XYZ file of C-alpha atoms in Angstrom:
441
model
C 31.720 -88.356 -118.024
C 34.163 -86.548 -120.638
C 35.252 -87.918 -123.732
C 38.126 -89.433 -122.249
C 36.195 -91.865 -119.986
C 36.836 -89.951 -117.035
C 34.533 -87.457 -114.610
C 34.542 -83.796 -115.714
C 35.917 -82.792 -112.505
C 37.843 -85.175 -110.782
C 40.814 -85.684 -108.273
C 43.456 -87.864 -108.592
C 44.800 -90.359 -106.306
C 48.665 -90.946 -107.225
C 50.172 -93.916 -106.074
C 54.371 -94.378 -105.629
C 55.826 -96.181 -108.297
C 58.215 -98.933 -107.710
C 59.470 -98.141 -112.000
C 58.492 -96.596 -115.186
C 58.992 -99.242 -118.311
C 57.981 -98.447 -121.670
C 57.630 -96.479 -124.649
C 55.110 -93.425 -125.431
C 54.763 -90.881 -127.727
C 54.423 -87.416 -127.600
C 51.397 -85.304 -127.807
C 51.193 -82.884 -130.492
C 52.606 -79.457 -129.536
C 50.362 -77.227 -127.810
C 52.044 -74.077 -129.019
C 52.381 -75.182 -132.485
C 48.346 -76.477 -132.677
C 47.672 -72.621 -131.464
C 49.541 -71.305 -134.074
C 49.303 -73.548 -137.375
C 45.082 -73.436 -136.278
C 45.057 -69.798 -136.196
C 46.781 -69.129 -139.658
C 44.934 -72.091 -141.326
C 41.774 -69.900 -140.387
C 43.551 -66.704 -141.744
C 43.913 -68.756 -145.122
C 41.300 -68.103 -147.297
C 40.918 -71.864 -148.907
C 41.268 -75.174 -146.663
C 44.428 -76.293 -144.728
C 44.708 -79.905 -142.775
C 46.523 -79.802 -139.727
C 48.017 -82.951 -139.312
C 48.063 -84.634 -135.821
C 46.483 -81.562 -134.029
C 46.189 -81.292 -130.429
C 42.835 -82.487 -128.646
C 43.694 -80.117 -125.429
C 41.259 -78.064 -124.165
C 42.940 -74.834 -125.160
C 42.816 -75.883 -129.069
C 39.116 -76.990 -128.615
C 38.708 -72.976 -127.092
C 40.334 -72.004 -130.347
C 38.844 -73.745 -132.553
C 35.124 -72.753 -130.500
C 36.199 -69.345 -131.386
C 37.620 -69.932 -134.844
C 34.001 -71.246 -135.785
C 32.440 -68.228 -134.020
C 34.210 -66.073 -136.300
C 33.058 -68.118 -139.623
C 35.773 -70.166 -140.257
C 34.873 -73.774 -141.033
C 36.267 -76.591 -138.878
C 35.952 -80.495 -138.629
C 38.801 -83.386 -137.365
C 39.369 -86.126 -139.392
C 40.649 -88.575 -136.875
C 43.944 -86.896 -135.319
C 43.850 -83.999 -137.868
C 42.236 -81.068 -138.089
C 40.628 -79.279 -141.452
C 40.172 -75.436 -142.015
C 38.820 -73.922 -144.161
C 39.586 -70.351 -143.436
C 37.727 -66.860 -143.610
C 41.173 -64.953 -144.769
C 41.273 -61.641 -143.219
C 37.872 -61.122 -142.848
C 36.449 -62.495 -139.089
C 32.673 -62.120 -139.174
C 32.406 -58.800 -137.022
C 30.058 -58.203 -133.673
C 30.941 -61.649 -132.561
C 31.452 -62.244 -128.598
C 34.213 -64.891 -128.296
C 35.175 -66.787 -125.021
C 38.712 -68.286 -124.949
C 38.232 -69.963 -121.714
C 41.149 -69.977 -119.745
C 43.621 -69.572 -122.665
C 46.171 -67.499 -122.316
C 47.438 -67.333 -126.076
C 44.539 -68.291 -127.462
C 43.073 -65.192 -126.100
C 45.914 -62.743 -126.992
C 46.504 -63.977 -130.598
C 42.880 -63.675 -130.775
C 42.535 -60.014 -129.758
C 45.282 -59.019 -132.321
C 43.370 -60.597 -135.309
C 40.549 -58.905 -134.140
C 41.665 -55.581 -135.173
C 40.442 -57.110 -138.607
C 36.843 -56.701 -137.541
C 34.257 -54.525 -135.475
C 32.935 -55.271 -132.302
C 34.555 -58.292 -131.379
C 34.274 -58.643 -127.393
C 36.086 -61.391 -125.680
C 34.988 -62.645 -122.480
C 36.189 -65.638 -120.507
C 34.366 -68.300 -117.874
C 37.814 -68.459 -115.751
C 37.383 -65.026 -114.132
C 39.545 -66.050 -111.367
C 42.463 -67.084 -113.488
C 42.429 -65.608 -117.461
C 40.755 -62.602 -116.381
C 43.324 -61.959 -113.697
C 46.176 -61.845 -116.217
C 47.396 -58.588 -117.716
C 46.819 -57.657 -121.951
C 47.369 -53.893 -121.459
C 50.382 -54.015 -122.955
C 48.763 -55.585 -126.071
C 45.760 -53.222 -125.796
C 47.461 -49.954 -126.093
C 49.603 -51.534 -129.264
C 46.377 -52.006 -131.127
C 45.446 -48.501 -129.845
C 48.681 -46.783 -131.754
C 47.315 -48.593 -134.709
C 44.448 -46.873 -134.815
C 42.218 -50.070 -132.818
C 39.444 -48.721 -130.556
C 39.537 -50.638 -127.298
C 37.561 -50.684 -124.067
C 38.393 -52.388 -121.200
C 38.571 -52.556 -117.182
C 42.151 -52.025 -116.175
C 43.828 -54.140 -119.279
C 41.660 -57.217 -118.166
C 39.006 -59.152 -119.700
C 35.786 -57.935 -120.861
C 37.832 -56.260 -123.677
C 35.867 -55.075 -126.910
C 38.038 -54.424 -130.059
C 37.309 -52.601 -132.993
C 39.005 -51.868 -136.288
C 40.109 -51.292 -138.979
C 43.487 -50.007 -138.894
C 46.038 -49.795 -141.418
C 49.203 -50.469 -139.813
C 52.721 -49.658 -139.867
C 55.286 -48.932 -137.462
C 54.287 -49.680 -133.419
C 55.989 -50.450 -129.984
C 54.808 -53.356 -127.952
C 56.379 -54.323 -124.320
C 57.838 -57.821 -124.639
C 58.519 -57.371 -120.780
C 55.427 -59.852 -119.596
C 54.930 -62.075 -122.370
C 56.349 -62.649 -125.917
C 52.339 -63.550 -127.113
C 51.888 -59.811 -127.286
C 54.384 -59.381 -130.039
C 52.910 -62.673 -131.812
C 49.423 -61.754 -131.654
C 50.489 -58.228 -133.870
C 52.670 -60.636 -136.049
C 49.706 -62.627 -137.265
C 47.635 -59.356 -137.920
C 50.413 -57.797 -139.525
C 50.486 -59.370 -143.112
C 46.518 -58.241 -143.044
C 47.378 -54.668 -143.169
C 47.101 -52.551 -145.743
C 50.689 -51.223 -144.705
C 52.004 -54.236 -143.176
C 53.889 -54.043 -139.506
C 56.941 -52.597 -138.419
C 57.085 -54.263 -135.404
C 59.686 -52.569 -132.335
C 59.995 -55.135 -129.321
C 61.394 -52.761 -125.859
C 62.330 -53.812 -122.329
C 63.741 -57.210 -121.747
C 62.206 -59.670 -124.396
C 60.786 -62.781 -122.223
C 60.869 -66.194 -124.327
C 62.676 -65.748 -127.356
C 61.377 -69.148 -128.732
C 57.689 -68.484 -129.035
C 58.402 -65.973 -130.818
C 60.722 -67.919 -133.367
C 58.213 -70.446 -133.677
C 55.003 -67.660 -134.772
C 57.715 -66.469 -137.533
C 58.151 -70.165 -138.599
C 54.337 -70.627 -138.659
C 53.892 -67.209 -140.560
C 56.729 -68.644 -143.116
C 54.897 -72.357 -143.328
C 51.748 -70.489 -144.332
C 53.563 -68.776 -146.929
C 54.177 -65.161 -145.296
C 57.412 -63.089 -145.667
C 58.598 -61.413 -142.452
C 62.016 -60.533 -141.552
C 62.882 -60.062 -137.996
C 66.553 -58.793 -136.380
C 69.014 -61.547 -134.949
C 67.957 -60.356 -131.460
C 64.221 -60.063 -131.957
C 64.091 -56.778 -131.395
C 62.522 -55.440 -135.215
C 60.176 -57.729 -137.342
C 59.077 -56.506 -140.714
C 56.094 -57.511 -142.508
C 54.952 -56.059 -145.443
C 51.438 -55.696 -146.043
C 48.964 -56.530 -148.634
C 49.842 -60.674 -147.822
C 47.712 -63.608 -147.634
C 47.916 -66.935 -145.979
C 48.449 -70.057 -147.751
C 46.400 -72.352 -147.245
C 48.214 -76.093 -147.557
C 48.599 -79.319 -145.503
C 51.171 -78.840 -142.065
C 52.485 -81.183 -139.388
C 51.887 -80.437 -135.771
C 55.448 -81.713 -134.346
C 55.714 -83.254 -130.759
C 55.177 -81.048 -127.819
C 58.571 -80.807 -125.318
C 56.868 -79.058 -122.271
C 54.222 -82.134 -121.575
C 57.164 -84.547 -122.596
C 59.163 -82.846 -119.951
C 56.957 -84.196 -117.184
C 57.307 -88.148 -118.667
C 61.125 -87.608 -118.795
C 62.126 -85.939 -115.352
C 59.708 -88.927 -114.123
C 61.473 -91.175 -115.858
C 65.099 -90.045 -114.415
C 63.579 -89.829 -110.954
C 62.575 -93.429 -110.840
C 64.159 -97.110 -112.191
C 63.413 -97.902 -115.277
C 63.538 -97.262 -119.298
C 61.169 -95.165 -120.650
C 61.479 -93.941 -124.127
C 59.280 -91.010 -125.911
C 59.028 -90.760 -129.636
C 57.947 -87.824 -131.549
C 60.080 -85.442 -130.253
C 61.864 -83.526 -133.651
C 65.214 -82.917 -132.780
C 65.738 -79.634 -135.007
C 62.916 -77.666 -133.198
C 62.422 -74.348 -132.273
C 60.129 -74.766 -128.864
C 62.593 -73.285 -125.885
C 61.287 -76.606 -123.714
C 63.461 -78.629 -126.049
C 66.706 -77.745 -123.337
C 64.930 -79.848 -120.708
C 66.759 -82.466 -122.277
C 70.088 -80.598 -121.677
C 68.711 -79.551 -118.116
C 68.004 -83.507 -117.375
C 71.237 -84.527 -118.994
C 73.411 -81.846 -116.729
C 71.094 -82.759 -113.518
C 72.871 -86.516 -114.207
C 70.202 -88.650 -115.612
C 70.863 -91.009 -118.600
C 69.420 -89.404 -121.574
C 69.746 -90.464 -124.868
C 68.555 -89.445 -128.383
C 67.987 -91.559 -131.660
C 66.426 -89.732 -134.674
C 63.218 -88.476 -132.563
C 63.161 -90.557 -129.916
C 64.649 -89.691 -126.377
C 65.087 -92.402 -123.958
C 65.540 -92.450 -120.094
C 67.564 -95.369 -117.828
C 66.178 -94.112 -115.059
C 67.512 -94.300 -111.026
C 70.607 -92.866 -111.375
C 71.552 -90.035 -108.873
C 70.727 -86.492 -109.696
C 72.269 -83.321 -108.899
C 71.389 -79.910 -108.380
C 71.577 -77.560 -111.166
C 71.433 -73.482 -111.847
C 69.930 -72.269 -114.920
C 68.421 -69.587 -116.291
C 64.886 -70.529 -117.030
C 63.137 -68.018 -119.052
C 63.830 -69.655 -122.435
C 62.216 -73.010 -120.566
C 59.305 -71.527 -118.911
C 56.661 -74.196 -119.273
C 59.331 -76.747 -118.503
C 60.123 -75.497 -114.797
C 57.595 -77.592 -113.455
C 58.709 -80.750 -114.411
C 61.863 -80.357 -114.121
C 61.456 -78.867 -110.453
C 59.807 -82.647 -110.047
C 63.495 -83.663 -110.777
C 65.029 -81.110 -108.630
C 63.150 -82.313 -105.874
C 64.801 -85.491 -105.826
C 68.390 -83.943 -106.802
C 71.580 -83.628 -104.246
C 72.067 -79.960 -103.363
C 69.893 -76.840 -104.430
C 68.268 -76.227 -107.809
C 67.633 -72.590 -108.668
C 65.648 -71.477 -111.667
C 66.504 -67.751 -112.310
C 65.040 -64.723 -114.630
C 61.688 -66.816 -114.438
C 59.261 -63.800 -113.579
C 56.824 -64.527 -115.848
C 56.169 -67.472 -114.342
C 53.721 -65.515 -111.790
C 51.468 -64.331 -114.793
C 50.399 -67.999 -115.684
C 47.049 -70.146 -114.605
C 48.368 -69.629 -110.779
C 51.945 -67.739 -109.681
C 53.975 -70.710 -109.893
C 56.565 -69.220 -108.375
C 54.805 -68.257 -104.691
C 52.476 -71.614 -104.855
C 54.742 -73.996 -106.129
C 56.773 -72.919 -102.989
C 53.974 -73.418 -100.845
C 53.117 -76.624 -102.377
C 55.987 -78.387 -101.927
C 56.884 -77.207 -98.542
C 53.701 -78.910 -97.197
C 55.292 -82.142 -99.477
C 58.723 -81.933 -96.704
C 61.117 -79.774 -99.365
C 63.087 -76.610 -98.389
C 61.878 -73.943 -100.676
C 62.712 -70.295 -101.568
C 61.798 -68.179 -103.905
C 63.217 -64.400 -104.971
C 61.163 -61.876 -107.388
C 62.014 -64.050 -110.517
C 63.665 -67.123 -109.008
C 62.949 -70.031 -107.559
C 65.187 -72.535 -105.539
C 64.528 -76.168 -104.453
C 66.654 -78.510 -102.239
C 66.800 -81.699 -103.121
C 65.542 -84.757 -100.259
C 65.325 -87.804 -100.423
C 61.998 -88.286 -99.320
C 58.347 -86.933 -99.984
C 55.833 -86.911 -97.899
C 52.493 -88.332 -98.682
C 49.055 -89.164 -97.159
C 47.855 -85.613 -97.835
C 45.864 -83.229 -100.333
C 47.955 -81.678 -102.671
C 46.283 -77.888 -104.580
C 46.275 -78.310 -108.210
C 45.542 -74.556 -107.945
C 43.715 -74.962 -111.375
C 47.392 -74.983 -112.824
C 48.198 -78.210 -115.766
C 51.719 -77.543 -115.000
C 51.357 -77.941 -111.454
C 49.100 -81.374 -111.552
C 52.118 -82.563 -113.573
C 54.941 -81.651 -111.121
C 52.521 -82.794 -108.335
C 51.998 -86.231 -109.983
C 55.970 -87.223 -110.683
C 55.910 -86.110 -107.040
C 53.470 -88.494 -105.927
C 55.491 -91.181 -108.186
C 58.096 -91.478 -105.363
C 56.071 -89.954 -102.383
C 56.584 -92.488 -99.214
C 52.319 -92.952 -99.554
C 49.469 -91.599 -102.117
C 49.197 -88.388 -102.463
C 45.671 -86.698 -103.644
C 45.674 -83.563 -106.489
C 42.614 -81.611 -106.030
C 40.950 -80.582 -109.512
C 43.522 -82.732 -111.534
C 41.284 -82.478 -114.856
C 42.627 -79.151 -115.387
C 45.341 -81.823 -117.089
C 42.874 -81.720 -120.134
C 44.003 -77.731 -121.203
C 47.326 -79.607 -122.513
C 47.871 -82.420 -121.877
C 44.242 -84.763 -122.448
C 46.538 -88.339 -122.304
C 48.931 -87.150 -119.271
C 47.806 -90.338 -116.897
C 47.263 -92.668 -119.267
C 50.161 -92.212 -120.631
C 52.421 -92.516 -117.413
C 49.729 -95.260 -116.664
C 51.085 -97.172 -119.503
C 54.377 -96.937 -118.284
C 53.489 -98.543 -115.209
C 52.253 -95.954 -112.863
C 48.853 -96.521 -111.332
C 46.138 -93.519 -110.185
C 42.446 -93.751 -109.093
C 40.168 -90.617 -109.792
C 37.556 -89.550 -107.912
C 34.616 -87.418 -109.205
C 35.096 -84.012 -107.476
C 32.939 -80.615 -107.166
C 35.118 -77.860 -106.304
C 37.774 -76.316 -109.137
């Protein structure tokens, strides 16, 4: 059993739910826990992050964090730091798991030290995804890097000194942040030039508001483009609050307009800078009745939804769950300039598609779009592919909420990389799951 009283591996068994009734609130923010974690270690005295995230991609952080010297412990939901400044212990092998971020903002710091090889135990999923783009930044710094094709096993060595570099924000804005952490490091700071189409402005945003909360000056253009950092800086180590996470929140609130109900979720900032906070304006334009009071956001669920056309990229790790709302919308939802959405934990683009046309939907998909007609039914009484995907065991399970019988998600406790309290959470608004121990990812 894990830690949260469940089997390692495990399916799930979701049952239809005649209403969701309650109150929850948010996890912490996985994005923010990645970030506010990472400069707490670059701080050279001791930082508490307050109401940290327990998901499996902070515990990879912090597993690698450690690794590298920095002292960590949790004090019941926070987390305490005490950080190694900008000097990682060198000749350290670090494995982010199946990390995505954790891995890239990882590799950038590690131009700080010697011989720091990262590996990864999800060779299938991680070590599929593309950091060539981040590679051959660190290289025009002055970085030595080996690697096979881009991909993990990558070795990185230092030092370099800094200054001005170009780094592809065409794939994935983590690039970018990963240099933006490193940069303050430098002897000669960053001058940091973004080219092609910059993917997920709001990431981005939020590693310049985590570099400013740790007391770093950086100036960046209105469109992203430049970011300046001078060099010669060090992280200030201090106290920070880990604000409510929008993408996971997403799922419990396209749930919650999909089926009768009330369901309210607390926690949820309303100034915030995570892209996934328009959800609420995709739900409220789909038709459901969405309201906000301070930080909570509540749901009177059951009322009909409509089809919607958006541009998704500054959503990404929304699509999901809202495509679980979509699904029960009148007319076709289309979710354009999504690309990246085929570089994550599965393509979930090409596999949601394939999902949910074995669930009864009419599906299509483009290059970067994809488009879902709405139905009034779902069919159940089958196995449903988690593909190893959180995101996808979340838009599988409001599925299964309203499915006309149970519907099974193979490998459903790849939940835990975000989202740790995702069932019981929707279980204490009423819905009702069985797991079963499983063997196979």
């Amino acid at each position: 059993m894990s830690g949260d009283g469940l089997p390692e591996r495990f399916d799930v068994i979701v049952h239809p739910a005649r209403e969701l009734r309650g109150e929850v609130r948010a996890q912490p923010s996985k994005n923010y826990t990645t970030r506010y974690l990472l400069a707490a270690a670059l701080a050279g005295g001791e930082t508490r992050v307050v109401g940290a995230a327990t998901s499996e991609d902070a515990g990879a952080l912090l597993a690698c964090l450690r690794d590298w010297g920095a002292g960590v412990g949790r004090v019941g939901e926070d987390v305490v730091v005490r950080g190694f400044g900008a000097h990682p212990r060198p000749g350290v092998t670090l494995n982010p798991g199946n990390a995505g971020a954790v891995a890239r903002f990882l590799m950038g710091v590690a131009a700080l030290t010697t011989g720091t090889t990262f590996v990864t135990d999800h060779p299938d999923s991680l070590g599929r995804r593309p950091q060539g783009d981040l590679l051959a930044a660190l290289e025009r710094l002055g970085a030595r890097v080996t690697s096979v094709g881009g991909r993990l096993p990558v070795t990185i060595s230092g030092p370099v000194r800094g200054g001005a570099v170009e780094v592809s924000a065409e794939r994935s804005s983590q690039y970018a942040s990963a240099l933006m952490f490193l940069g303050p490091l430098l002897p000669e700071g960053l001058d940091l030039h973004l080219t092609g189409e910059i993917k997920s402005h709001a990431p981005l945003r939020q590693t310049l508001d985590t570099l400013a909360a740790f007391g770093i000056q950086a100036t960046a253009s209105g469109d992203l483009r430049r970011v300046s950092i001078p060099g010669g800086q060090a992280y200030r180590a201090g106290r920070v609050l880990v604000p409510g996470d929008y993408p996971g929140s997403a799922a419990l609130l396209a749930a919650a307009a999909a089926l009768p109900g009330e369901v309210t979720v607390t926690n949820l900032r309303e100034h915030d800078l995570q892209g996934e906070r328009e959800a609420l304006d995709v739900l409220r334009e789909m038709g459901a009745d969405l309201t906000r009071e301070g930080d909570r956001v509540t749901v009177r669920g059951g009322r009909p939804l409509r089809a919607v056309t958006r541009d998704g990229d500054g959503f990404t790790d929304a699509v999901q769950a809202l495509t679980a709302a979509a699904a029960f919308a009148d007319g076709t939802t289309t979710w354009e300039n999504v690309a990246t959405l085929r570089l994550k934990e599965c393509d979930r683009i090409s596999d949601t598609r394939r999902e949910l046309e074995r669930l009864g939907l009419t599906v299509s998909e483009t290059a970067d779009s994809l488009s879902v007609t709405g139905t009034g039914r779902i069919a159940g009484s089958l196995t449903a592919d988690g593909h190893g995907d959180h995101r996808m065991i979340m838009l599988l399970t409001v599925l299964g909420l309203k499915a006309d019988a149970p519907i099974r998600i193979s490998g459903a406790h790849h939940i835990r990389k975000s989202y740790p309290a995702f069932f019981r959470h929707l279980e204490e608004l009423g819905a009702r799951f069985e797991y079963v121990e499983a063997t196979r990812n």
